[in-house]
Coordinates of C-alpha atoms in Angstrom, one line a residue:
Chain A
M11 CA 10.7 91.7 30.4
N12 CA 10.9 88.2 29.2
A13 CA 12.1 89.0 25.7
S14 CA 11.6 85.7 24.2
L15 CA 9.1 83.0 23.4
D16 CA 10.5 80.9 26.2
N17 CA 7.7 80.3 28.7
R18 CA 4.9 80.1 26.3
H19 CA 3.0 77.1 27.1
H20 CA 5.2 74.5 28.6
G21 CA 7.7 74.1 31.2
L22 CA 10.6 71.7 30.8
E23 CA 8.8 69.1 32.8
R24 CA 5.8 69.1 30.5
R25 CA 8.0 69.0 27.5
L26 CA 9.8 65.9 28.8
Q27 CA 6.5 64.2 29.4
A28 CA 5.5 65.0 25.9
E29 CA 8.8 63.6 24.6
E30 CA 8.3 60.4 26.6
W31 CA 4.9 59.8 25.1
Y32 CA 6.2 60.7 21.7
Q33 CA 9.0 58.1 22.0
A34 CA 6.8 55.4 23.5
L35 CA 4.1 55.8 20.8
R36 CA 6.6 56.1 17.9
R37 CA 8.3 52.9 18.9
A38 CA 5.4 50.9 20.0
D39 CA 4.9 47.6 18.2
P40 CA 1.5 47.6 16.6
A41 CA 0.8 44.0 17.6
H42 CA 1.4 44.8 21.3
L43 CA -0.2 48.2 21.4
D44 CA -1.5 48.4 25.0
P45 CA -5.0 50.0 25.2
E46 CA -4.2 50.8 28.8
V47 CA -1.2 52.9 27.7
I48 CA -3.2 54.6 25.0
G49 CA -5.8 55.4 27.6
R50 CA -3.3 56.9 29.9
W51 CA -1.9 59.0 27.1
Q52 CA -5.3 60.2 26.1
A53 CA -6.1 61.1 29.7
W54 CA -2.8 63.1 29.7
L55 CA -3.8 64.8 26.5
L56 CA -7.1 66.0 28.0
D57 CA -5.1 68.9 29.6
A58 CA -4.9 71.6 27.0
E59 CA -1.4 72.6 27.9
N60 CA -0.2 69.0 27.6
R61 CA -1.8 68.9 24.2
L62 CA 0.0 72.0 23.1
A63 CA 3.3 70.6 24.5
F64 CA 2.7 67.3 22.7
D65 CA 1.9 68.9 19.4
S66 CA 4.9 71.2 19.5
V67 CA 7.2 68.4 20.5
T68 CA 5.8 66.4 17.6
R69 CA 6.5 69.2 15.2
V70 CA 10.0 69.5 16.4
L71 CA 10.9 65.9 16.5
D72 CA 9.3 65.1 13.2
A73 CA 11.5 67.8 11.7
V74 CA 14.5 66.4 13.6
H75 CA 14.0 62.9 12.2
L76 CA 13.6 64.2 8.7
T77 CA 16.7 66.3 8.8
W78 CA 19.1 64.3 10.9
K79 CA 22.5 64.0 9.3
G80 CA 24.1 61.7 11.8
K81 CA 26.9 64.0 12.7
T82 CA 28.9 63.2 15.7
R83 CA 30.7 65.6 18.0
N84 CA 34.2 65.5 19.1
P85 CA 34.4 63.5 22.4
D86 CA 36.8 65.9 24.0
E87 CA 34.4 68.7 23.2
I88 CA 31.6 66.8 24.8
A89 CA 33.6 66.0 27.9
S90 CA 34.7 69.6 28.4
D91 CA 31.4 71.2 27.6
P92 CA 30.6 73.6 30.4
Y93 CA 26.9 73.9 29.6
D94 CA 24.9 72.4 32.3
G95 CA 21.3 72.9 31.3
S96 CA 20.5 75.5 34.0
V97 CA 19.9 78.3 31.6
R98 CA 18.2 78.3 28.2
I99 CA 20.4 77.4 25.3
L100 CA 19.4 80.6 23.7
D101 CA 20.9 82.6 26.6
W102 CA 23.9 80.3 26.8
L103 CA 24.7 80.9 23.1
R104 CA 24.4 84.6 23.6
S105 CA 27.1 84.6 26.3
H106 CA 29.2 81.8 24.7
P107 CA 29.4 82.3 21.0
R108 CA 30.9 79.2 19.4
P109 CA 34.2 79.6 17.7
V110 CA 33.9 80.3 14.0
A111 CA 36.6 78.0 12.8
A112 CA 35.3 74.5 11.9
P113 CA 37.2 71.7 13.6
T114 CA 39.1 69.9 10.9
A115 CA 38.8 66.5 12.4
F116 CA 35.0 66.6 12.1
P117 CA 34.4 68.1 8.7
R118 CA 31.1 69.8 8.0
N119 CA 29.2 69.3 4.9
R120 CA 29.3 73.0 4.1
P121 CA 32.0 75.1 2.5
P122 CA 34.0 77.1 5.1
A123 CA 33.0 80.4 3.6
L124 CA 29.4 79.6 4.1
L125 CA 30.0 78.3 7.5
A126 CA 31.7 81.5 8.5
L127 CA 28.9 83.5 7.1
A128 CA 26.4 81.4 9.0
A129 CA 28.3 81.8 12.2
A130 CA 28.4 85.5 11.6
L131 CA 24.7 85.6 11.1
I132 CA 24.1 83.5 14.2
A133 CA 26.3 85.8 16.2
V134 CA 24.2 88.8 15.0
A135 CA 21.0 86.9 15.6
F136 CA 21.9 86.3 19.2
A137 CA 23.5 89.6 20.0
V138 CA 21.5 90.7 23.0
G139 CA 19.0 93.3 22.2
T140 CA 21.1 95.6 20.1
F141 CA 19.8 97.1 16.9
V142 CA 22.4 97.6 14.3
W143 CA 20.7 100.4 12.6
R144 CA 22.1 103.8 13.1
P145 CA 21.0 106.9 11.1
G146 CA 23.7 108.2 8.9
A147 CA 26.0 107.4 6.0
T148 CA 26.3 103.7 6.7
I149 CA 22.8 102.9 5.5
A150 CA 23.7 102.2 1.9
V151 CA 26.2 99.4 2.7
R152 CA 24.3 97.7 5.4
P153 CA 23.0 94.4 4.2
E154 CA 19.3 93.9 4.9
V155 CA 19.7 90.2 5.7
A156 CA 21.8 90.7 8.8
K157 CA 19.0 92.2 10.8
P158 CA 16.7 89.5 12.2
A159 CA 13.6 90.5 14.1
L160 CA 13.7 90.6 17.9
V161 CA 10.9 88.9 19.6
Y162 CA 9.3 90.3 22.8
Q163 CA 6.9 88.3 24.8
T164 CA 5.2 88.8 28.1
D165 CA 4.0 86.0 30.3
G166 CA 0.6 85.8 31.7
D167 CA 0.9 88.0 34.7
A168 CA 2.3 91.4 34.0
S169 CA 2.6 94.1 31.4
E170 CA 6.1 95.2 30.4
D171 CA 7.8 98.3 28.9
V172 CA 10.1 98.0 25.9
R173 CA 12.2 100.9 24.9
L174 CA 13.4 100.7 21.3
Q175 CA 16.6 102.0 19.9
D176 CA 14.8 104.7 17.9
G177 CA 13.3 106.2 21.1
S178 CA 9.9 104.7 20.7
T179 CA 8.2 102.9 23.6
I180 CA 6.0 99.8 23.5
L181 CA 4.0 98.8 26.5
L182 CA 3.0 95.1 26.1
A183 CA 0.0 93.9 28.0
A184 CA 0.3 90.6 29.7
G185 CA 0.2 87.6 27.4
T186 CA 1.4 89.5 24.4
A187 CA 3.9 88.7 21.7
L188 CA 5.4 90.9 19.1
S189 CA 8.4 91.1 16.9
V190 CA 10.4 94.1 16.0
S191 CA 12.5 94.4 12.9
F192 CA 14.2 97.6 11.8
T193 CA 15.6 98.1 8.3
H194 CA 16.8 101.3 6.8
A195 CA 13.5 101.5 4.9
Q196 CA 11.1 101.1 7.8
R197 CA 10.5 100.1 11.4
S198 CA 8.3 97.0 11.4
I199 CA 6.4 95.6 14.3
T200 CA 4.3 92.5 14.1
L201 CA 1.8 92.0 16.9
T202 CA 1.3 88.2 16.9
H203 CA -1.1 88.2 19.8
G204 CA -2.3 90.2 22.7
K205 CA -2.3 94.0 23.0
A206 CA 0.2 96.8 23.1
W207 CA 0.4 100.5 23.3
F208 CA 2.9 102.2 21.0
H209 CA 4.3 105.6 21.7
V210 CA 6.2 106.3 18.5
A211 CA 9.3 108.5 18.1
H212 CA 8.0 110.1 14.9
K213 CA 10.5 110.1 12.0
P214 CA 8.9 111.2 8.7
H215 CA 11.3 109.3 6.5
W216 CA 11.4 106.2 8.6
P217 CA 7.9 104.8 8.8
F218 CA 6.8 103.0 11.9
I219 CA 4.4 100.2 10.8
V220 CA 2.5 97.8 13.0
T221 CA 1.1 94.7 11.4
A222 CA -1.7 93.0 13.2
G223 CA -3.8 90.4 11.5
R224 CA -4.8 91.4 8.0
G225 CA -4.0 95.1 8.4
Q226 CA -1.2 97.6 9.0
I227 CA -1.2 100.6 11.1
V228 CA 1.2 103.4 10.0
D229 CA 2.2 105.9 12.5
L230 CA 1.7 109.6 11.6
G231 CA 3.1 111.0 14.8
T232 CA 1.4 109.2 17.5
A233 CA 0.5 107.0 20.4
F234 CA -2.0 104.2 19.8
V235 CA -3.2 100.9 21.2
V236 CA -3.5 97.8 19.0
D237 CA -5.5 95.0 20.5
R238 CA -5.7 91.6 18.8
E239 CA -9.0 90.4 20.1
P240 CA -10.3 87.0 19.1
A241 CA -12.9 88.6 16.8
G242 CA -10.6 91.1 15.1
V243 CA -8.1 93.9 15.6
V244 CA -9.1 97.1 17.4
V245 CA -7.0 100.2 17.0
T246 CA -7.4 103.1 19.3
V247 CA -5.5 106.4 18.9
T248 CA -4.5 108.1 22.1
E249 CA -2.4 110.8 20.6
G250 CA -1.8 112.2 17.1
A251 CA -2.9 110.2 14.1
V252 CA -2.4 106.9 12.3
Q253 CA -3.2 105.5 8.9
I254 CA -4.6 102.0 8.6
D255 CA -3.9 100.2 5.4
A256 CA -4.9 96.9 3.8
L257 CA -2.0 94.5 3.5
P258 CA -0.9 95.0 -0.1
L259 CA -0.3 91.3 -0.7
S260 CA -3.6 90.0 0.4
P261 CA -6.8 90.3 -1.5
L262 CA -8.7 89.5 1.7
A263 CA -7.3 92.5 3.3
K264 CA -9.3 95.0 1.2
I265 CA -10.7 97.2 3.9
S266 CA -14.2 97.9 2.9
V267 CA -15.0 101.6 2.7
N268 CA -18.7 101.4 2.9
S269 CA -18.8 102.7 6.4
I270 CA -15.8 104.9 6.1
P271 CA -15.8 108.3 4.4
N272 CA -12.2 108.0 3.3
S273 CA -10.1 106.9 0.3
A274 CA -10.1 103.2 -0.7
A275 CA -8.3 100.7 1.5
T276 CA -6.9 103.4 3.7
V277 CA -8.4 104.8 6.9
R278 CA -7.0 107.7 8.8
L279 CA -7.7 107.9 12.5
T280 CA -7.0 110.7 14.9
R281 CA -6.8 111.1 18.6
G282 CA -9.7 109.6 20.4
E283 CA -10.9 107.5 17.5
R284 CA -11.1 103.8 17.2
I285 CA -11.7 101.3 14.5
S286 CA -11.8 97.5 14.3
Y287 CA -11.1 95.2 11.4
D288 CA -10.8 91.5 10.7
R289 CA -10.1 89.4 7.7
Q290 CA -13.2 90.6 6.0
G291 CA -12.2 94.2 6.3
V292 CA -13.3 96.9 8.6
T293 CA -16.1 95.6 10.8
G294 CA -16.4 98.2 13.6
R295 CA -17.4 101.7 12.6
R296 CA -15.0 104.4 13.1
G297 CA -16.1 105.9 16.4
R298 CA -15.1 108.0 19.4
A299 CA -13.1 105.9 21.8
D300 CA -13.1 106.2 25.5
I301 CA -9.4 106.6 25.9
A302 CA -9.6 106.0 29.6
S303 CA -11.2 102.6 29.1
A304 CA -9.0 101.7 26.1
T305 CA -5.9 102.4 28.2
A306 CA -7.1 101.2 31.6
W307 CA -5.0 98.0 31.2
M308 CA -1.9 100.2 31.2
N309 CA -2.6 101.0 34.8
G310 CA -3.4 97.4 35.6
M311 CA -7.1 97.8 35.1
I312 CA -9.4 96.1 32.5
E313 CA -12.8 97.3 31.7
F314 CA -15.5 94.9 30.7
D315 CA -18.5 96.3 29.1
G316 CA -21.1 93.6 28.7
V317 CA -18.5 91.0 27.8
P318 CA -19.6 87.3 28.1
L319 CA -18.4 85.9 31.4
G320 CA -16.5 83.1 29.6
D321 CA -14.4 85.7 27.8
V322 CA -13.8 87.7 30.9
V323 CA -12.5 84.6 32.7
R324 CA -10.2 83.8 29.8
T325 CA -8.8 87.3 29.9
M326 CA -8.4 87.3 33.6
A327 CA -6.8 83.9 33.5
R328 CA -3.7 85.6 32.0
Y329 CA -3.2 87.4 35.3
A330 CA -4.0 84.7 37.8
K331 CA -3.0 81.1 38.5
P332 CA -6.1 79.2 39.7
K333 CA -7.8 77.2 37.0
I334 CA -11.3 78.4 36.4
F335 CA -13.9 76.6 34.4
V336 CA -17.1 78.1 33.2
T337 CA -20.1 76.1 32.0
P338 CA -21.3 77.2 28.6
E339 CA -24.5 78.7 29.9
A340 CA -22.8 80.7 32.6
G341 CA -20.2 81.7 30.1
R342 CA -22.8 83.6 28.1
L343 CA -23.8 85.9 31.0
P344 CA -22.8 89.5 30.3
F345 CA -20.3 91.0 32.7
Y346 CA -19.9 94.7 33.5
G347 CA -17.0 95.9 35.6
L348 CA -13.6 97.3 36.0
L349 CA -11.2 94.7 37.2
S350 CA -7.7 95.1 38.5
T351 CA -5.1 92.8 37.0
K352 CA -3.0 93.1 40.1
D353 CA -5.3 91.5 42.6
G354 CA -5.3 88.1 40.8
M355 CA -8.4 86.3 40.2
G356 CA -9.5 85.8 43.8
G357 CA -11.6 88.9 44.5
F358 CA -13.3 88.8 41.1
L359 CA -14.1 85.2 41.3
W360 CA -15.6 85.1 44.8
S361 CA -17.7 88.2 44.1
L362 CA -19.4 86.5 41.1
P363 CA -22.2 84.8 43.1
Q364 CA -23.2 88.2 44.4
I365 CA -23.5 89.9 41.0
L366 CA -24.6 87.1 38.7
P367 CA -26.9 84.1 39.2
V368 CA -24.0 81.7 39.4
S369 CA -22.5 79.5 42.1
L370 CA -18.9 78.3 42.5
V371 CA -18.0 74.7 42.9
R372 CA -14.7 73.3 43.7
G373 CA -13.7 70.5 41.4
P374 CA -10.7 68.3 41.3
R375 CA -9.0 70.4 38.7
G376 CA -10.0 73.9 39.8
V377 CA -13.0 76.1 40.4
C378 CA -16.1 75.8 38.3
V379 CA -18.5 78.6 37.7
R380 CA -22.0 77.4 36.9
M381 CA -25.6 78.7 36.8
R382 CA -27.2 78.4 40.2
E383 CA -29.9 76.0 39.0
E384 CA -27.6 74.0 36.7
P385 CA -27.2 70.3 37.6
P386 CA -23.7 69.3 38.7
G387 CA -23.3 67.3 35.5
E388 CA -22.9 70.5 33.5
S389 CA -19.8 71.4 35.4
M390 CA -18.3 68.0 34.5
S391 CA -18.7 68.7 30.8
A392 CA -17.1 72.2 31.3
G393 CA -14.0 70.3 32.2
C394 CA -13.8 70.6 36.0
Chain B
M3 CA -34.3 38.7 10.5
G4 CA -33.2 42.1 11.3
A5 CA -30.3 41.0 13.4
L6 CA -27.8 42.0 10.9
P7 CA -29.1 45.6 10.3
A8 CA -29.4 46.1 14.0
A9 CA -25.9 44.9 14.6
K10 CA -24.7 47.2 11.8
A11 CA -26.6 50.2 13.2
E12 CA -25.0 49.4 16.6
R13 CA -21.6 49.1 15.1
E14 CA -22.1 52.5 13.4
Q15 CA -23.2 54.0 16.6
A16 CA -20.2 52.5 18.5
L17 CA -17.9 53.7 15.8
A18 CA -19.3 57.2 16.0
E19 CA -18.7 57.3 19.7
I20 CA -15.2 56.0 19.3
A21 CA -14.4 58.5 16.6
R22 CA -15.8 61.3 18.7
N23 CA -13.6 60.4 21.7
H24 CA -10.5 59.1 20.0
H25 CA -10.1 60.8 16.6
G26 CA -7.8 63.5 17.9
A27 CA -5.5 61.1 19.7
L28 CA -5.6 58.7 16.8
L29 CA -4.5 61.4 14.4
R30 CA -1.7 62.5 16.7
F31 CA -0.6 58.9 17.0
L32 CA -0.6 58.3 13.3
M33 CA 1.2 61.6 12.6
I34 CA 4.0 60.5 14.8
R35 CA 4.2 57.2 13.0
T36 CA 4.0 58.7 9.5
G37 CA 5.1 62.3 9.7
S38 CA 2.3 63.4 7.5
K39 CA -1.1 64.8 8.4
A40 CA -2.7 63.8 5.1
E41 CA -1.5 60.3 5.5
A42 CA -2.7 60.1 9.1
E43 CA -6.1 61.1 8.0
E44 CA -6.2 58.5 5.4
I45 CA -5.1 55.7 7.6
A46 CA -7.6 56.7 10.3
Q47 CA -10.4 56.5 7.7
E48 CA -9.2 53.2 6.5
A49 CA -9.1 51.9 10.0
Y50 CA -12.7 53.1 10.7
A51 CA -13.8 51.4 7.5
K52 CA -12.3 48.1 8.6
I53 CA -14.2 48.3 11.9
L54 CA -17.4 48.9 10.0
A55 CA -16.7 45.9 7.9
L56 CA -16.1 43.6 10.9
D57 CA -18.6 40.8 10.8
R58 CA -18.7 39.9 14.4
P59 CA -20.0 41.9 17.3
G60 CA -17.8 43.5 19.8
T61 CA -17.8 45.7 22.8
I62 CA -16.6 49.2 22.5
S63 CA -13.4 48.4 24.3
F64 CA -12.8 45.5 21.9
L65 CA -13.5 47.7 18.9
L66 CA -11.2 50.4 20.4
G67 CA -8.3 48.0 20.8
Y68 CA -8.9 46.7 17.3
L69 CA -9.0 50.3 15.9
W70 CA -5.6 51.3 17.4
R71 CA -3.9 48.1 16.4
T72 CA -5.3 48.2 12.9
A73 CA -4.3 51.8 12.4
A74 CA -0.8 51.1 13.7
H75 CA -0.5 48.1 11.3
I76 CA -1.6 50.1 8.3
A77 CA 0.9 52.8 9.2
V78 CA 3.7 50.2 9.3
D79 CA 2.6 48.6 6.0
R80 CA 2.5 51.9 4.3
K81 CA 5.9 52.9 5.7
R82 CA 7.3 49.7 4.2
Q83 CA 5.8 50.4 0.8
N84 CA 6.9 54.0 0.8
S85 CA 10.5 53.4 2.0
S86 CA 11.1 51.5 -1.2
R87 CA 9.9 54.4 -3.3
E88 CA 11.5 57.3 -1.5
R89 CA 15.1 57.5 -0.8
G90 CA 15.3 61.2 -1.2
N91 CA 16.8 63.5 1.4
F92 CA 13.5 65.0 2.2
R93 CA 9.9 64.4 1.8
V94 CA 7.1 66.9 1.1
S95 CA 4.2 64.6 0.7
R96 CA 3.9 61.0 -0.1
D97 CA 0.5 61.4 -1.4
E98 CA 0.9 61.6 -5.2
S99 CA -2.6 62.8 -5.8
F100 CA -1.8 65.9 -3.7
E101 CA 0.3 68.4 -5.6
P102 CA 2.0 70.5 -3.0
S103 CA 2.0 74.2 -3.7
S104 CA 5.4 75.7 -4.1
E105 CA 4.7 77.6 -0.9
T106 CA 4.2 74.4 1.0
V107 CA 7.5 73.0 -0.4
T108 CA 9.5 76.1 0.6
D109 CA 7.8 76.2 4.0
E110 CA 8.8 72.6 4.6
R111 CA 12.3 73.1 3.3
E112 CA 12.7 76.2 5.3
R113 CA 11.5 74.5 8.5
L114 CA 13.9 71.6 8.0
R115 CA 16.7 74.0 7.4
I116 CA 16.0 75.9 10.5
V117 CA 15.9 72.7 12.6
E118 CA 19.1 71.4 11.1
E119 CA 20.9 74.6 11.8
A120 CA 19.6 74.8 15.3
I121 CA 20.7 71.2 16.0
D122 CA 24.2 72.3 14.9
R123 CA 24.2 75.0 17.4
L124 CA 23.4 72.8 20.4
P125 CA 26.1 72.7 23.0
P126 CA 28.2 69.5 22.5
R127 CA 27.0 67.5 25.5
C128 CA 23.4 68.6 25.0
Y129 CA 23.6 67.6 21.4
E130 CA 24.9 64.2 22.4
A131 CA 22.3 63.6 25.0
F132 CA 19.6 64.6 22.5
R133 CA 21.1 62.3 19.8
L134 CA 21.2 59.3 22.1
R135 CA 17.7 59.8 23.4
V136 CA 15.9 61.0 20.3
I137 CA 17.7 59.3 17.4
E138 CA 18.9 56.1 19.2
G139 CA 15.9 55.9 21.4
K140 CA 17.9 55.1 24.6
K141 CA 16.4 55.4 28.0
F142 CA 17.5 58.3 30.1
C143 CA 19.5 56.2 32.5
E144 CA 21.4 54.8 29.5
V145 CA 22.0 58.3 28.2
A146 CA 23.3 59.3 31.6
T147 CA 25.7 56.3 31.8
D148 CA 27.0 56.9 28.3
L149 CA 27.7 60.6 29.0
Q150 CA 28.8 60.1 32.6
I151 CA 26.2 62.5 33.8
S152 CA 23.3 62.2 36.2
E153 CA 20.0 61.1 35.0
R154 CA 18.5 64.4 36.0
M155 CA 21.1 66.2 33.9
A156 CA 20.3 63.9 30.9
H157 CA 16.6 65.0 31.3
K158 CA 17.6 68.6 31.5
H159 CA 19.7 68.5 28.4
V160 CA 17.0 66.9 26.3
A161 CA 14.4 69.3 27.6
R162 CA 16.6 72.3 26.9
A163 CA 17.3 71.0 23.3
L164 CA 13.6 70.6 22.6
E165 CA 12.9 74.0 24.1
Y166 CA 15.6 75.6 21.9
L167 CA 14.5 73.9 18.7
Q168 CA 11.0 74.9 19.3
Y169 CA 12.1 78.5 20.0
C170 CA 13.9 78.6 16.6
L171 CA 10.8 77.3 14.8
D172 CA 8.5 79.7 16.6
V173 CA 10.7 82.7 15.8
A174 CA 10.9 81.7 12.2
A175 CA 7.1 81.4 12.0
M176 CA 6.7 84.8 13.6
E177 CA 9.1 86.4 11.2
K178 CA 7.3 84.8 8.3
Q179 CA 4.1 86.2 9.5
A180 CA 5.7 89.6 9.7
R181 CA 6.6 89.4 6.0

């Protein structure tokens, strides 16, 4: 389990390139702005991952410039620093908590009490994977603020199990991110993107609540799948029952009840039922779900039932390395099939010309899928 | 007769093409220079307007070079004007016609606080490499010499610092979404 946001879209190398460009452009003299340099930068930006890296480096460095206080570090401290950049700083800090005492020679601009508190909070924040909540008498005195959310994230290629301290299990599909935050009042999970199956250790007085998009799913003794698809959130109950609520703070989240024979803004689902909602409310009717197909991904299988080829490729791209481009027209072809996420993209890709009227073209940046009769120019515009 | 309108129509067409292909990059460039999306948008529009107002013909590549230089100049001019006005410790928006919602203000303040604290947590040598590179704008070879480390190590430290700061911002954003 890669329990962090680490590998999201950019390796260190890409990040450095982004930083180089940022510096060069920030410092460039307007009178001598070289169009050739700008052109090279724009060519570099054409790559979506480069663009992401560049934008996130910009966000970070803009904030750094605004907030920089010009502090200097003790030269001895610098010279004797054992950190060598081979692990992430996050991991380094977990195993090497900094001493709490502030060095007097280099005064901080914060009162010592606050500093100690901050250090304590940081220490808690970076304690590896331990939840501080324990049922029992200590509840009343435990300050809420000291429990930061833990973030779990899976990379593109594999699903992962997470076992929570309360006995619940979460199975994250590939390319999923969620955060877990337990307070004495409730267990809160936020599904930021992707898809996960929750098997909840049911505790009547300690609600287990999954927030996904503009809605919340409250466990009523259950296992269920929550899938954040581009068009909305799909909830499928595989065991027991859940209740789906509008988010109380958001007027947009009013779940429309027209199609639902249930009380306002709350829908109750039981085993084998599914529902979908988006920011407008419930859009998919409550219906019987095919549990086998909703959970196929848990066995490394994904079922596509008339899904546009473009979406299929985007989904499969989470599991395989080769870059695949699809022309818009080919991207609209409906695809039916059960694909294994463990075989990578290869088999699926090369079988396409047999099942759909498409052909494959090798381009400089990857493989392009286009309609058989499409002129080659189309594949250029698709990005390959 | 008619030459002027034709030239104007051509100019407009050229500008449309330039904007289509370069607007994203131009905005990114201006955001780096100004730190504000609203201001970047304004400057881009101003630069486009200047191109339209040009009274001599030009090839696309000429217009393109002109556009980037003009935009960069406007950004510098504005910075000069603004720096006399703002000496505050942090900026929400320089655009007075835009009244930032209290939410935007807290978000921005919160983001800056997160970055500031994260910077404080950087390991000492990493912090120093980051400072020399990002704040002082030194080349990596100079950073390496100053810190008596290899250039590769200087790269690594800066990349790790960026990675960590971004991680802190991402986690904060996710937690906020959770609330």
